[in-house]
CSV table of C-alpha atoms and ligand atoms in Angstrom, one decimal:
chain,number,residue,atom,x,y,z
A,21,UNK,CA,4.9,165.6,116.6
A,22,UNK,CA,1.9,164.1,119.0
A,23,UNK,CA,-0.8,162.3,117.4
A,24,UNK,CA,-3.9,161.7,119.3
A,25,UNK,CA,-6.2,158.5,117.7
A,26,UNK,CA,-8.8,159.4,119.9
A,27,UNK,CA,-11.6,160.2,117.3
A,28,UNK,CA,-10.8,157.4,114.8
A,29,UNK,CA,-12.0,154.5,117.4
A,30,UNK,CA,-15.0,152.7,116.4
A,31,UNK,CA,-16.0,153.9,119.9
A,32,UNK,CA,-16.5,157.2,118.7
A,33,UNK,CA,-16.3,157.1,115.0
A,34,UNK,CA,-17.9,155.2,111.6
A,35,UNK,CA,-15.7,153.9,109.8
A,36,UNK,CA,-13.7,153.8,113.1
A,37,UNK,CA,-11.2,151.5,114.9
A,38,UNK,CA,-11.8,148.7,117.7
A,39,UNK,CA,-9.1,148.9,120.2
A,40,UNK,CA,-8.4,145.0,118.7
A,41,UNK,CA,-8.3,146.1,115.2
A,42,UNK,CA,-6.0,148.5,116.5
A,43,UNK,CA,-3.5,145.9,118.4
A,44,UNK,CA,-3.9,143.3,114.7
A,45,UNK,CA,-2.7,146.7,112.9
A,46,UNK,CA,0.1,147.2,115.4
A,47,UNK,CA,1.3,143.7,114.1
A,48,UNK,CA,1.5,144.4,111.0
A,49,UNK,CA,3.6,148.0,111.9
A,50,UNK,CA,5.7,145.9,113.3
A,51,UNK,CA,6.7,143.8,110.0
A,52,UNK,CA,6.4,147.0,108.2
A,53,UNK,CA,9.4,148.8,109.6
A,54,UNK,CA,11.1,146.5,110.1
A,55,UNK,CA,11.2,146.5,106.3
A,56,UNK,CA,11.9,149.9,106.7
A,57,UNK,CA,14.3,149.7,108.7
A,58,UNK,CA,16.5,147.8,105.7
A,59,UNK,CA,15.2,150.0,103.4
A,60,UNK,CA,17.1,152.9,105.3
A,61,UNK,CA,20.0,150.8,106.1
A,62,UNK,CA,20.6,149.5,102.4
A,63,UNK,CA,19.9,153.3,101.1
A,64,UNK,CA,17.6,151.8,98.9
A,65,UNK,CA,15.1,153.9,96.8
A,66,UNK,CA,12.7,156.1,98.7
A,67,UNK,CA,13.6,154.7,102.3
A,68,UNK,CA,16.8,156.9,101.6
A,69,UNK,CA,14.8,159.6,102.0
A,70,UNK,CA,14.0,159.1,105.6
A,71,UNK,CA,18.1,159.0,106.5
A,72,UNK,CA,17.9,162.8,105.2
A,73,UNK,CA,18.6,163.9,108.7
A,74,UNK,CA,22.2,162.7,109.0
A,75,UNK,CA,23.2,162.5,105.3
A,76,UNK,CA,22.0,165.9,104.5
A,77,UNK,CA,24.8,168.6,104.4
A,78,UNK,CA,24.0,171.9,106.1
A,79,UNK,CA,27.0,173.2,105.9
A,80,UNK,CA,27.5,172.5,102.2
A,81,UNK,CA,24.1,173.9,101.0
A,82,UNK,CA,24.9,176.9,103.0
A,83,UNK,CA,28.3,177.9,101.6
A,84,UNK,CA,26.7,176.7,98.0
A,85,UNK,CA,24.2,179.7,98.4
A,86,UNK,CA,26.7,182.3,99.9
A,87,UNK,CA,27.8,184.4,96.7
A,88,UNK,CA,23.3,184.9,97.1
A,89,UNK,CA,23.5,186.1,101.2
A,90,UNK,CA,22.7,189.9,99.7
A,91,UNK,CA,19.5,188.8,97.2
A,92,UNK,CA,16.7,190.6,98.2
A,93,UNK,CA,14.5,188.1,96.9
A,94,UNK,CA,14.5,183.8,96.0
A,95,UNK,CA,12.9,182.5,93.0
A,96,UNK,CA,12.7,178.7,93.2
A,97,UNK,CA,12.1,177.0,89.3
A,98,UNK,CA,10.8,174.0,89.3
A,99,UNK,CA,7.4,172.2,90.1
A,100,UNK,CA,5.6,169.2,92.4
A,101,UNK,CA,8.5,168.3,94.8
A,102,UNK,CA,10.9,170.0,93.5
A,103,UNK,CA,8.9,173.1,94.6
A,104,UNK,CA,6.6,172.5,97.6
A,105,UNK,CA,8.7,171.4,100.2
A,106,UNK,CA,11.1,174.6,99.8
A,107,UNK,CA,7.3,176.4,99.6
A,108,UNK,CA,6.3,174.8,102.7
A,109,UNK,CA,9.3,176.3,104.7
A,110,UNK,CA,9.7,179.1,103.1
A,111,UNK,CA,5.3,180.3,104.1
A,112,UNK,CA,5.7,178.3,107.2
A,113,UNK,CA,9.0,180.7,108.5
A,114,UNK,CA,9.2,184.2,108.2
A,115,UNK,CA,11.9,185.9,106.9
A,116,UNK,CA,13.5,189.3,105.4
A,117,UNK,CA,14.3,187.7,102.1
A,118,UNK,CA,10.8,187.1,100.0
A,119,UNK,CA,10.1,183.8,98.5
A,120,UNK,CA,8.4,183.5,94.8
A,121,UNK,CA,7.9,180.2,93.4
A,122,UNK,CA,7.2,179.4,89.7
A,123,UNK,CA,5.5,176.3,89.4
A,124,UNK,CA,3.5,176.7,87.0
A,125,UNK,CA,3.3,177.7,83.0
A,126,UNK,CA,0.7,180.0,83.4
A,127,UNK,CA,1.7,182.5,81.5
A,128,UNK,CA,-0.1,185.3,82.7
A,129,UNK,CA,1.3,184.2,86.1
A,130,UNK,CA,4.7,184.1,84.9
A,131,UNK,CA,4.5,187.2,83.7
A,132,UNK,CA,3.2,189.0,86.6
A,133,UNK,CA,5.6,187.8,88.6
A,134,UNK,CA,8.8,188.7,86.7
A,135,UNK,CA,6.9,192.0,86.1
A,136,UNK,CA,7.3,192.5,90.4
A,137,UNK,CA,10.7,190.9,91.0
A,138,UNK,CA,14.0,192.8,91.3
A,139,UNK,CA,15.8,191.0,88.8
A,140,UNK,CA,18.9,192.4,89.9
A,141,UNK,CA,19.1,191.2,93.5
A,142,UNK,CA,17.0,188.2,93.0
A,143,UNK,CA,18.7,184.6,93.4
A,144,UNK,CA,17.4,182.1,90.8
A,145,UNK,CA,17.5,178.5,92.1
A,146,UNK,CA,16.6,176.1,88.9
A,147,UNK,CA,15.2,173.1,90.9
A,148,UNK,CA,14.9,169.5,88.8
A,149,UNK,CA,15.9,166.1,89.8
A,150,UNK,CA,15.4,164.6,86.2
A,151,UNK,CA,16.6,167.5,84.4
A,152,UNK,CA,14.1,167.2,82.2
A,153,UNK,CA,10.8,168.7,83.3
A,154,UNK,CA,9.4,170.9,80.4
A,155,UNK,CA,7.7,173.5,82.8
A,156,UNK,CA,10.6,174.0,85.3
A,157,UNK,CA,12.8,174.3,81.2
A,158,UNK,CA,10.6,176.3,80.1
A,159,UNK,CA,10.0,178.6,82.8
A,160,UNK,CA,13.6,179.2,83.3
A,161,UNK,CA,14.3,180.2,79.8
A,162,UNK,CA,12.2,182.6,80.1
A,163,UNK,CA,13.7,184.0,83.2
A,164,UNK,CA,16.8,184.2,81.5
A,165,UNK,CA,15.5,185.8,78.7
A,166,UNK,CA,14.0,188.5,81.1
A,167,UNK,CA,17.2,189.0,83.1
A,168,UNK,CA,19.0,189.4,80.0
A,169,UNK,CA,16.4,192.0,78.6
A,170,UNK,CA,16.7,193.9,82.1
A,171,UNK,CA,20.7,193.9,81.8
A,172,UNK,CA,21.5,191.4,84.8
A,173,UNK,CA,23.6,188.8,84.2
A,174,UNK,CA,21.8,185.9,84.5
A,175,UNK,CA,24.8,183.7,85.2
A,176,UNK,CA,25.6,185.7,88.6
A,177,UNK,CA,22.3,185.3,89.8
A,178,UNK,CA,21.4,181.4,89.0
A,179,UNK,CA,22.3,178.4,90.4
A,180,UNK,CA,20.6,175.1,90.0
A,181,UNK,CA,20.1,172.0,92.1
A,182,UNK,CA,19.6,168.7,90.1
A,183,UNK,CA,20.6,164.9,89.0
A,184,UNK,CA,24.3,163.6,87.6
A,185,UNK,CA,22.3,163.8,84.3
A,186,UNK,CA,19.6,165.7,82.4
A,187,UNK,CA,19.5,169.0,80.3
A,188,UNK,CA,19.7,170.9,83.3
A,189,UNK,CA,23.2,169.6,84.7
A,190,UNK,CA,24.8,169.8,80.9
A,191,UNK,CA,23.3,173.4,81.1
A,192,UNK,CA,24.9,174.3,84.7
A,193,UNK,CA,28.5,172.6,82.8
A,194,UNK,CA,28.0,174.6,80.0
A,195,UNK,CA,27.4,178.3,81.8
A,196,UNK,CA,29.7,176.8,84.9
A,197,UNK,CA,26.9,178.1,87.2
A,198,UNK,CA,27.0,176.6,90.8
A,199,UNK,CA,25.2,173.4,91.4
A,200,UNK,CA,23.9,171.4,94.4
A,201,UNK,CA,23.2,168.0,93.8
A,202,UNK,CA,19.8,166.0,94.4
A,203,UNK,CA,20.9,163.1,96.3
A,204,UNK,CA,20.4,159.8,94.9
A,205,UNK,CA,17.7,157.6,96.2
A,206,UNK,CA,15.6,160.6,97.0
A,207,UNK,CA,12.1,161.1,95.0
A,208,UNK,CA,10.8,164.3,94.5
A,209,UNK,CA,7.9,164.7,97.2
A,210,UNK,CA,10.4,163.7,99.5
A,211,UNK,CA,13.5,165.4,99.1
A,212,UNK,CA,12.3,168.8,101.4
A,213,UNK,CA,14.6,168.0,103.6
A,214,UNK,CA,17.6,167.4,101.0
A,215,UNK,CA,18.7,170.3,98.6
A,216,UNK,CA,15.9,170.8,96.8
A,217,UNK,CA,14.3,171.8,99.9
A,218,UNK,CA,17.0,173.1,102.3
A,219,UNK,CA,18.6,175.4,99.3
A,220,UNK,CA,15.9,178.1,99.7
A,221,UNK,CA,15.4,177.8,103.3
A,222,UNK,CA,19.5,178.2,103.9
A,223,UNK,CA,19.1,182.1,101.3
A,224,UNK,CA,16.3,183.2,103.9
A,225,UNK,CA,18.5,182.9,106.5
A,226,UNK,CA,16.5,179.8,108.1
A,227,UNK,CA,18.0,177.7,110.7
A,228,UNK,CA,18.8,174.4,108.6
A,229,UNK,CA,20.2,172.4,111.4
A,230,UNK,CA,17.1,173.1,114.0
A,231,UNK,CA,15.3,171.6,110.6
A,232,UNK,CA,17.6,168.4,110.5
A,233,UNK,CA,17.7,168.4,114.4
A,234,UNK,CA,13.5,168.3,114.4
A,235,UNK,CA,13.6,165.8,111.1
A,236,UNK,CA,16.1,163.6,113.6
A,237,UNK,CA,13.8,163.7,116.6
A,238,UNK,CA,10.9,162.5,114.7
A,239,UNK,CA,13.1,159.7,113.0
A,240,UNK,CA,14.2,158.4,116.7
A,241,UNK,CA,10.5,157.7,117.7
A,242,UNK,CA,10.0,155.3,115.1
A,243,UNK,CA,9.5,152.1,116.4
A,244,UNK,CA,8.1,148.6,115.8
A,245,UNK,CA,5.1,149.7,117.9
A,246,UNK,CA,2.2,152.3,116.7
A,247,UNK,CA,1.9,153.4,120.1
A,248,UNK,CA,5.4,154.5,120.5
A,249,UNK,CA,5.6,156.2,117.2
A,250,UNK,CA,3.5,159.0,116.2
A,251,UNK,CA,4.4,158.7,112.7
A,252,UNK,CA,3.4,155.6,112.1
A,253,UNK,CA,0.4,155.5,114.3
A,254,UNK,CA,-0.9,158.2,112.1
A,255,UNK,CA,0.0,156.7,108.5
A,256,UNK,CA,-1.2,153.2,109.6
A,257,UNK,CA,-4.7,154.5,111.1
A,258,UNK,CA,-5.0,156.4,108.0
A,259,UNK,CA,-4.7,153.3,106.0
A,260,UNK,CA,-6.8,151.3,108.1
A,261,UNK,CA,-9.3,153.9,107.7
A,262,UNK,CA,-9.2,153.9,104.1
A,263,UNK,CA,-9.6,150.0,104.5
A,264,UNK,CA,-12.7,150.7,106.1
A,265,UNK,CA,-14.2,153.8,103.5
A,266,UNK,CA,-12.4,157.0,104.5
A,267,UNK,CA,-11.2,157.5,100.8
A,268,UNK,CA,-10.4,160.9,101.3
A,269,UNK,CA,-8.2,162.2,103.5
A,270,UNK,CA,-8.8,166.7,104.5
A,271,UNK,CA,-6.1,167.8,105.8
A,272,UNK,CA,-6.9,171.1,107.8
A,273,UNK,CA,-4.0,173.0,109.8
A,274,UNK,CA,-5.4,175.7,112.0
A,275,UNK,CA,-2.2,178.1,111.3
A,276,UNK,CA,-2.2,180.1,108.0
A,277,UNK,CA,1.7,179.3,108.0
A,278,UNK,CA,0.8,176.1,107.7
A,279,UNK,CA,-1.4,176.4,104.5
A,280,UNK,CA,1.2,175.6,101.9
A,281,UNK,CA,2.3,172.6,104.6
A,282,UNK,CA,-1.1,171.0,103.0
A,283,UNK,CA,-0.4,171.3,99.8
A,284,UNK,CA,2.9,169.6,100.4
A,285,UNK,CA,1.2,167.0,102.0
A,286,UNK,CA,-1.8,166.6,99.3
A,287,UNK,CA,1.9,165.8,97.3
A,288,UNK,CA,2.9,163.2,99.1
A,289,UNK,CA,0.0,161.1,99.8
A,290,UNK,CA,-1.6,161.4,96.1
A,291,UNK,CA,1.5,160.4,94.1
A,292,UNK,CA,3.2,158.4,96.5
A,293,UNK,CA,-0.4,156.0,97.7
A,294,UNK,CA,-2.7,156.3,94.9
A,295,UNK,CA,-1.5,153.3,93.3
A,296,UNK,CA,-3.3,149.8,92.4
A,297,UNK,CA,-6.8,151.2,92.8
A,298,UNK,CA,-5.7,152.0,96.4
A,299,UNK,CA,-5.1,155.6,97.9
A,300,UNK,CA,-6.6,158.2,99.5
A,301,UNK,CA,-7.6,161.8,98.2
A,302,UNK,CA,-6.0,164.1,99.6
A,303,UNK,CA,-8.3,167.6,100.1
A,304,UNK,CA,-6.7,171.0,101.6
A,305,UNK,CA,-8.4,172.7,103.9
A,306,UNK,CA,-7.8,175.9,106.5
A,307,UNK,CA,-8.8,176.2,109.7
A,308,UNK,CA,-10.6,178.3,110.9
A,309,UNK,CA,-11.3,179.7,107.5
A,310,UNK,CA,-13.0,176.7,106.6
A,311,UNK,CA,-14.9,175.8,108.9
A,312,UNK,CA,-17.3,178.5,107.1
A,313,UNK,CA,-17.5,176.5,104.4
A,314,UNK,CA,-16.0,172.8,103.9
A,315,UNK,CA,-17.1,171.1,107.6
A,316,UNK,CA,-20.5,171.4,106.3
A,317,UNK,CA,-19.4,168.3,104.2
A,318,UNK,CA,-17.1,166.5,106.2
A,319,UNK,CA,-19.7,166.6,109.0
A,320,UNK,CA,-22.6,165.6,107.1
A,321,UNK,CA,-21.6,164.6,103.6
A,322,UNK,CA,-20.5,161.4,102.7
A,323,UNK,CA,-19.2,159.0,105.4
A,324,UNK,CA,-16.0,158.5,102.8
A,325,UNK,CA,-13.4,160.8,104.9
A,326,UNK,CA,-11.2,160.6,107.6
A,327,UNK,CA,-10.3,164.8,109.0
A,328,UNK,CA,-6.8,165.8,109.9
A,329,UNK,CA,-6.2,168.6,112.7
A,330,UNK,CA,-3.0,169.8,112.8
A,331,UNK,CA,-2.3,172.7,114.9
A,332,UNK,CA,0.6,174.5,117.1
A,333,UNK,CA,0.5,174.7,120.6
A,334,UNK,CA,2.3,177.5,121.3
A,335,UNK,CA,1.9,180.9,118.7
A,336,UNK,CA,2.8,184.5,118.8
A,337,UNK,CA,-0.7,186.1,119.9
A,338,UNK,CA,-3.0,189.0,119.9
A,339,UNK,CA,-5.4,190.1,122.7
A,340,UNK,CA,-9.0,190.4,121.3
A,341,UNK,CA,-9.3,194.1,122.6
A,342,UNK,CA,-12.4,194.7,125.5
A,343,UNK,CA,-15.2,196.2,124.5
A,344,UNK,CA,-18.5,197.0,126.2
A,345,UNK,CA,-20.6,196.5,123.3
A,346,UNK,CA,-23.9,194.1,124.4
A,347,UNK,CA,-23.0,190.3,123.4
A,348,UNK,CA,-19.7,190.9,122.6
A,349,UNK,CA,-18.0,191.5,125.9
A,350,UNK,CA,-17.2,187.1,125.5
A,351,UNK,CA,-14.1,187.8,123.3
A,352,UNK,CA,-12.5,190.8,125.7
A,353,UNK,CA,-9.9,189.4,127.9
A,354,UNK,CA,-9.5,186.7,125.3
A,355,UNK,CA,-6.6,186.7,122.1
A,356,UNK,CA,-6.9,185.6,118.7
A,357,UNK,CA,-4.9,182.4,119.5
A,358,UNK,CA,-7.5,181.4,122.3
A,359,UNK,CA,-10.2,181.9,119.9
A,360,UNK,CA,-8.9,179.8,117.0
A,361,UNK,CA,-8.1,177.1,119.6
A,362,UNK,CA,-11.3,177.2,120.6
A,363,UNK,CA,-12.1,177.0,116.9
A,364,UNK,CA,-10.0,173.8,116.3
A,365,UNK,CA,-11.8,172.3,119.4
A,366,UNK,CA,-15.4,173.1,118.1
A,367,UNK,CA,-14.4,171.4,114.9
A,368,UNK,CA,-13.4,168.4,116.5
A,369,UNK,CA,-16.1,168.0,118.9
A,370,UNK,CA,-18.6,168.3,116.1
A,371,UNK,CA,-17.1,166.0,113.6
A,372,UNK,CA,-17.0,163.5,116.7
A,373,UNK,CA,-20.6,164.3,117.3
A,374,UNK,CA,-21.4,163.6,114.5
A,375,UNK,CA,-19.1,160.1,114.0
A,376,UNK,CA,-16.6,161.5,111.6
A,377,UNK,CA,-13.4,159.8,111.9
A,378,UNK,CA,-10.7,162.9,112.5
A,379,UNK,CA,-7.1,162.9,114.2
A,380,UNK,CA,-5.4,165.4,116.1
A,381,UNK,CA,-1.9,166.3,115.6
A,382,UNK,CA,0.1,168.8,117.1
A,383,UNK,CA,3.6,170.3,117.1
A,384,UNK,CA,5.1,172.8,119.6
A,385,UNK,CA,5.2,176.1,117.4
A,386,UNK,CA,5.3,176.9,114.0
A,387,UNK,CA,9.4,177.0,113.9
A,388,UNK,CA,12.3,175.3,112.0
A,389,UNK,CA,12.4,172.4,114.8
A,390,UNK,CA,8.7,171.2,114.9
A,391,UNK,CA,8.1,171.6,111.1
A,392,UNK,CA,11.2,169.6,110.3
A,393,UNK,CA,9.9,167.1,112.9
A,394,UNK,CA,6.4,167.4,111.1
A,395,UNK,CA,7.4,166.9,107.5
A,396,UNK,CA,9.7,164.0,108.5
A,397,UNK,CA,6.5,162.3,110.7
A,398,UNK,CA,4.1,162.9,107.4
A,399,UNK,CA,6.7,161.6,105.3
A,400,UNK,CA,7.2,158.3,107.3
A,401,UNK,CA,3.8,158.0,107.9
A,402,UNK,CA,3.3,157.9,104.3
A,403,UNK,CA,5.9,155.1,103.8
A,404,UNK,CA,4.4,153.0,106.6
A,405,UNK,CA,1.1,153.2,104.7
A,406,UNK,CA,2.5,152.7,101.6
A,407,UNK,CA,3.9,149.3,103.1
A,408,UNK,CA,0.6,148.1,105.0
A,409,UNK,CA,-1.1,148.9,101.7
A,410,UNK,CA,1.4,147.1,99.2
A,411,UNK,CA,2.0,149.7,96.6
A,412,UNK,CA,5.2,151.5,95.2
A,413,UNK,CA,5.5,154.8,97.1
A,414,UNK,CA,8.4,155.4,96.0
A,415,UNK,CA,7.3,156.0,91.8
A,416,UNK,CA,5.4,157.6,89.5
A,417,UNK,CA,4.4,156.4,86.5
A,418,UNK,CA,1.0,158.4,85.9
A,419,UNK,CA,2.9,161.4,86.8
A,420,UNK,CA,5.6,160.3,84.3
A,421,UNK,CA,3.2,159.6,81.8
A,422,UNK,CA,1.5,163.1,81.6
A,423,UNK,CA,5.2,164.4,81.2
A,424,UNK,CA,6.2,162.6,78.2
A,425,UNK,CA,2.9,163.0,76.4
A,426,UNK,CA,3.2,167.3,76.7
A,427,UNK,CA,6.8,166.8,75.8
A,428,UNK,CA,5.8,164.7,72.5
A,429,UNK,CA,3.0,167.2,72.1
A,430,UNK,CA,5.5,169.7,71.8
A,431,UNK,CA,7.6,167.7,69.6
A,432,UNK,CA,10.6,167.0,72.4
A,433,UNK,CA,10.4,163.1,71.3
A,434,UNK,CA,8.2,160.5,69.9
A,435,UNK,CA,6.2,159.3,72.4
A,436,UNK,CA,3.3,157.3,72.1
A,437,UNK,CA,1.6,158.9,75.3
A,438,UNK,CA,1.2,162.1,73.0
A,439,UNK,CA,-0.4,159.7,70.5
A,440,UNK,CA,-3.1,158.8,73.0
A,441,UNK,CA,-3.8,162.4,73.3
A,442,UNK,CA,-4.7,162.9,69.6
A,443,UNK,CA,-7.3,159.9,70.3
A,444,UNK,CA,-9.1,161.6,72.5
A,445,UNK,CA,-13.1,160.7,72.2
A,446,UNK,CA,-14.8,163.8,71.9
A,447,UNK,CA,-18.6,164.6,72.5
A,448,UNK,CA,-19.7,168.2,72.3
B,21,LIG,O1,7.6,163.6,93.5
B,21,LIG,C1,8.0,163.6,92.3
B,21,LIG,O2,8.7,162.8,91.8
B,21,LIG,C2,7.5,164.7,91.3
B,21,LIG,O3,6.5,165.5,91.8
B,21,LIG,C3,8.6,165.5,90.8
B,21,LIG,O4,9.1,166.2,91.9
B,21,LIG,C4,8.1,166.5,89.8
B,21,LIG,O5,7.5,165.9,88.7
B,21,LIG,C5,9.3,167.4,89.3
B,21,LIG,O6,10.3,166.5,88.8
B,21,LIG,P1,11.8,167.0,88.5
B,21,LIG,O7,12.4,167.3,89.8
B,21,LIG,O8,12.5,165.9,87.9
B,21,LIG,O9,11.7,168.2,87.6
């Protein structure tokens, strides 16, 4: 992953960076890792995530998902991180085996889907740390119930991937269904590159260790020095940035493989930085989709954002074909690739016009190598912010909260988040 800072210099930008507010933050990276690097070495909670690339276990993820090497079709259970980071792969790669992800109780959606899947040669991964979620519950029941209804046997086609504890693991006991385990120390929106992530990746036939190997790349450039580590450079910019007013953070790949890569990353930075009155919101965008619609506002709306450019270098591409017709003879000669490259550029060059604080970052190609060494760079650059800015990244406890009040709302416990529901002020 290459990060280029260029655009977020005070030289250029507002709010911006001086190149000496730039060496007093490369100070304070310093301290910061190093406090990650004991984090990492003590496995302690969260910084365990970034050791995923040599304690992961390719080999046992892949012979867990054997008895599924004929499905026809994955359908991941399960919701936030126990969902997007296997979503992410899964859109970013392509593959003969489809993808469907139920993440949602919509039931319409639900409904839909298990309408258009092959029950009978689908795998059904049941994805929850906890155990405990009521949508990913829920939705699987009513998975099972369909399976049953269409005559497959549910237990042939399930496996789950989950905590020592939790409804789900005494479920997997009691059906004996094959489990993979969530590994401790490991929080949701950054366990992509654990189980939860690597599961569905490993049934479409993905290359898990060029994942790992790109994850391990990324985790080798970081250092005690922003300029030597593109991870952190990112993450700490993006903090100072938000020090400085760029509350909001658009995140805009120019590579519709890499929509779902935002999402993931809207993830990450909400739950894990948005903490203490502190945090940046995250918005998805598309380019060059979007460029006909949302750079209106991050050019010349409020002076509150700081733009992300990610794009591949390399891509499969498509010549524009000639044609003779007046004013369009420009694109002949030229591809598709060349044109949204020329798009990306456009964008930048007018949000930099215009004194919009944006960053470039690139990987090589839009493969299991450079997106393992892109969601391992996002994920460390989110834990170097998280320490410049002194909050927990590693919990939850808004996210929590919402949980346990649907859950007392349905009557799954008594807790007094549901309470605070029924007090709701109303004005009509
Ligand atoms: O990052 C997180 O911790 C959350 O987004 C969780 O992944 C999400 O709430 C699902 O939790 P669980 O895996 O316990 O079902």
């Amino acid at each position: 992953m290459r990060v280029d800072l260029g655009n977020a210099l005070s030289e250029v930008a507002d709010p911006g960076l001086s190149r000496t507010g730039l060496d007093e933050l490369d100070e304070r990276v310093a301290d910061a890792h190093e406090r990650i690097e004991r984090g990492r070495a003590n496995a302690d909670h969260g910084y365990a995530a970034l050791n995923l690339p040599e304690t992961a276990n390719p080999d046992e993820i892949r012979a867990a998902v054997e008895p599924f090497a004929d499905a026809e079709a994955v359908l991941t259970v399960g919701i936030g991180g126990s969902a997007l980071g296997a979503a992410t792969l899964a859109r970013g790669l392509p593959s003969e085996t489809d993808a469907y992800f139920l993440d949602n109780v919509d039931p319409e959606h639900v409904s839909r889907l298990l309408d258009s899947l092959p029950l009978d040669s689908t795998a059904v991964n049941v994805v929850s740390r906890s155990g405990t979620t009521a949508e990913t519950l829920a939705n699987f029941l009513v998975v099972r119930e369909e399976m049953e209804r269409a005559g497959v046997d549910w237990t042939d086609r399930t496996f789950v991937t989950t905590g020592d504890e939790g409804n789900l693991r005494r479920l997997a006991e009691k059906e004996d269904l094959p489990a993979l385990d969530v590994p401790d120390g490991v929080p949701g929106r950054f366990s992509v590159l654990s189980t939860v992530g690597l599961a569905c990746a490993a049934i479409q036939g993905h290359d898990l260790d060029a994942i790992l190997r790109g994850a391990s790349d990324e985790a080798d450039r970081l250092a005690g020095s922003l300029y030597d580590s593109p991870a952190y450079a990112y993450g700490a910019v993006a903090y100072a940035l938000e020090e400085r007013g760029a509350a909001v953070n658009a995140m805009m790949p120019y590579a519709e493989s890499l929509e779902t890569f935002a999402e993931w990353f809207a993830q990450l930075w909400a739950e894990s930085l948005g903490k203490d009155g502190r945090g940046q919101t995250p918005a998805r965008a598309l380019g060059a989709t979007d460029q006909h619609s949302q750079l209106q506002l991050y050019r010349a709306g409020p002076r509150d954002k700081l733009v992300t450019l990610v794009r591949p270098e390399t891509r499969a591409d498509r010549a524009i074909p000639t044609t003779d017709l007046d004013g369009l003879s420009y694109l002949g000669g030229s591809s598709l690739g060349d044109l949204l490259d020329a798009e990306f550029e456009a964008t930048e060059a007018s949000l930099a016009a215009a004194g919009q604080p944006n960053v470039r970052v690139e990987i090589d190609r839009v493969d299991e190598e450079s997106l393992g060494e892109l969601l391992y760079g996002m994920e460390a650059a989110c834990v170097v912010y998280g320490e410049l800015a002194e909050v927990s990244t590693f919990t939850q406890p808004a996210v929590e909260w919402g949980k346990k009040a649907a859950r007392g709302l349905l009557g799954g416990g008594d807790f007094e988040e549901a309470d605070a529901v029924a007090e709701k002020t109303t004005l009509t």
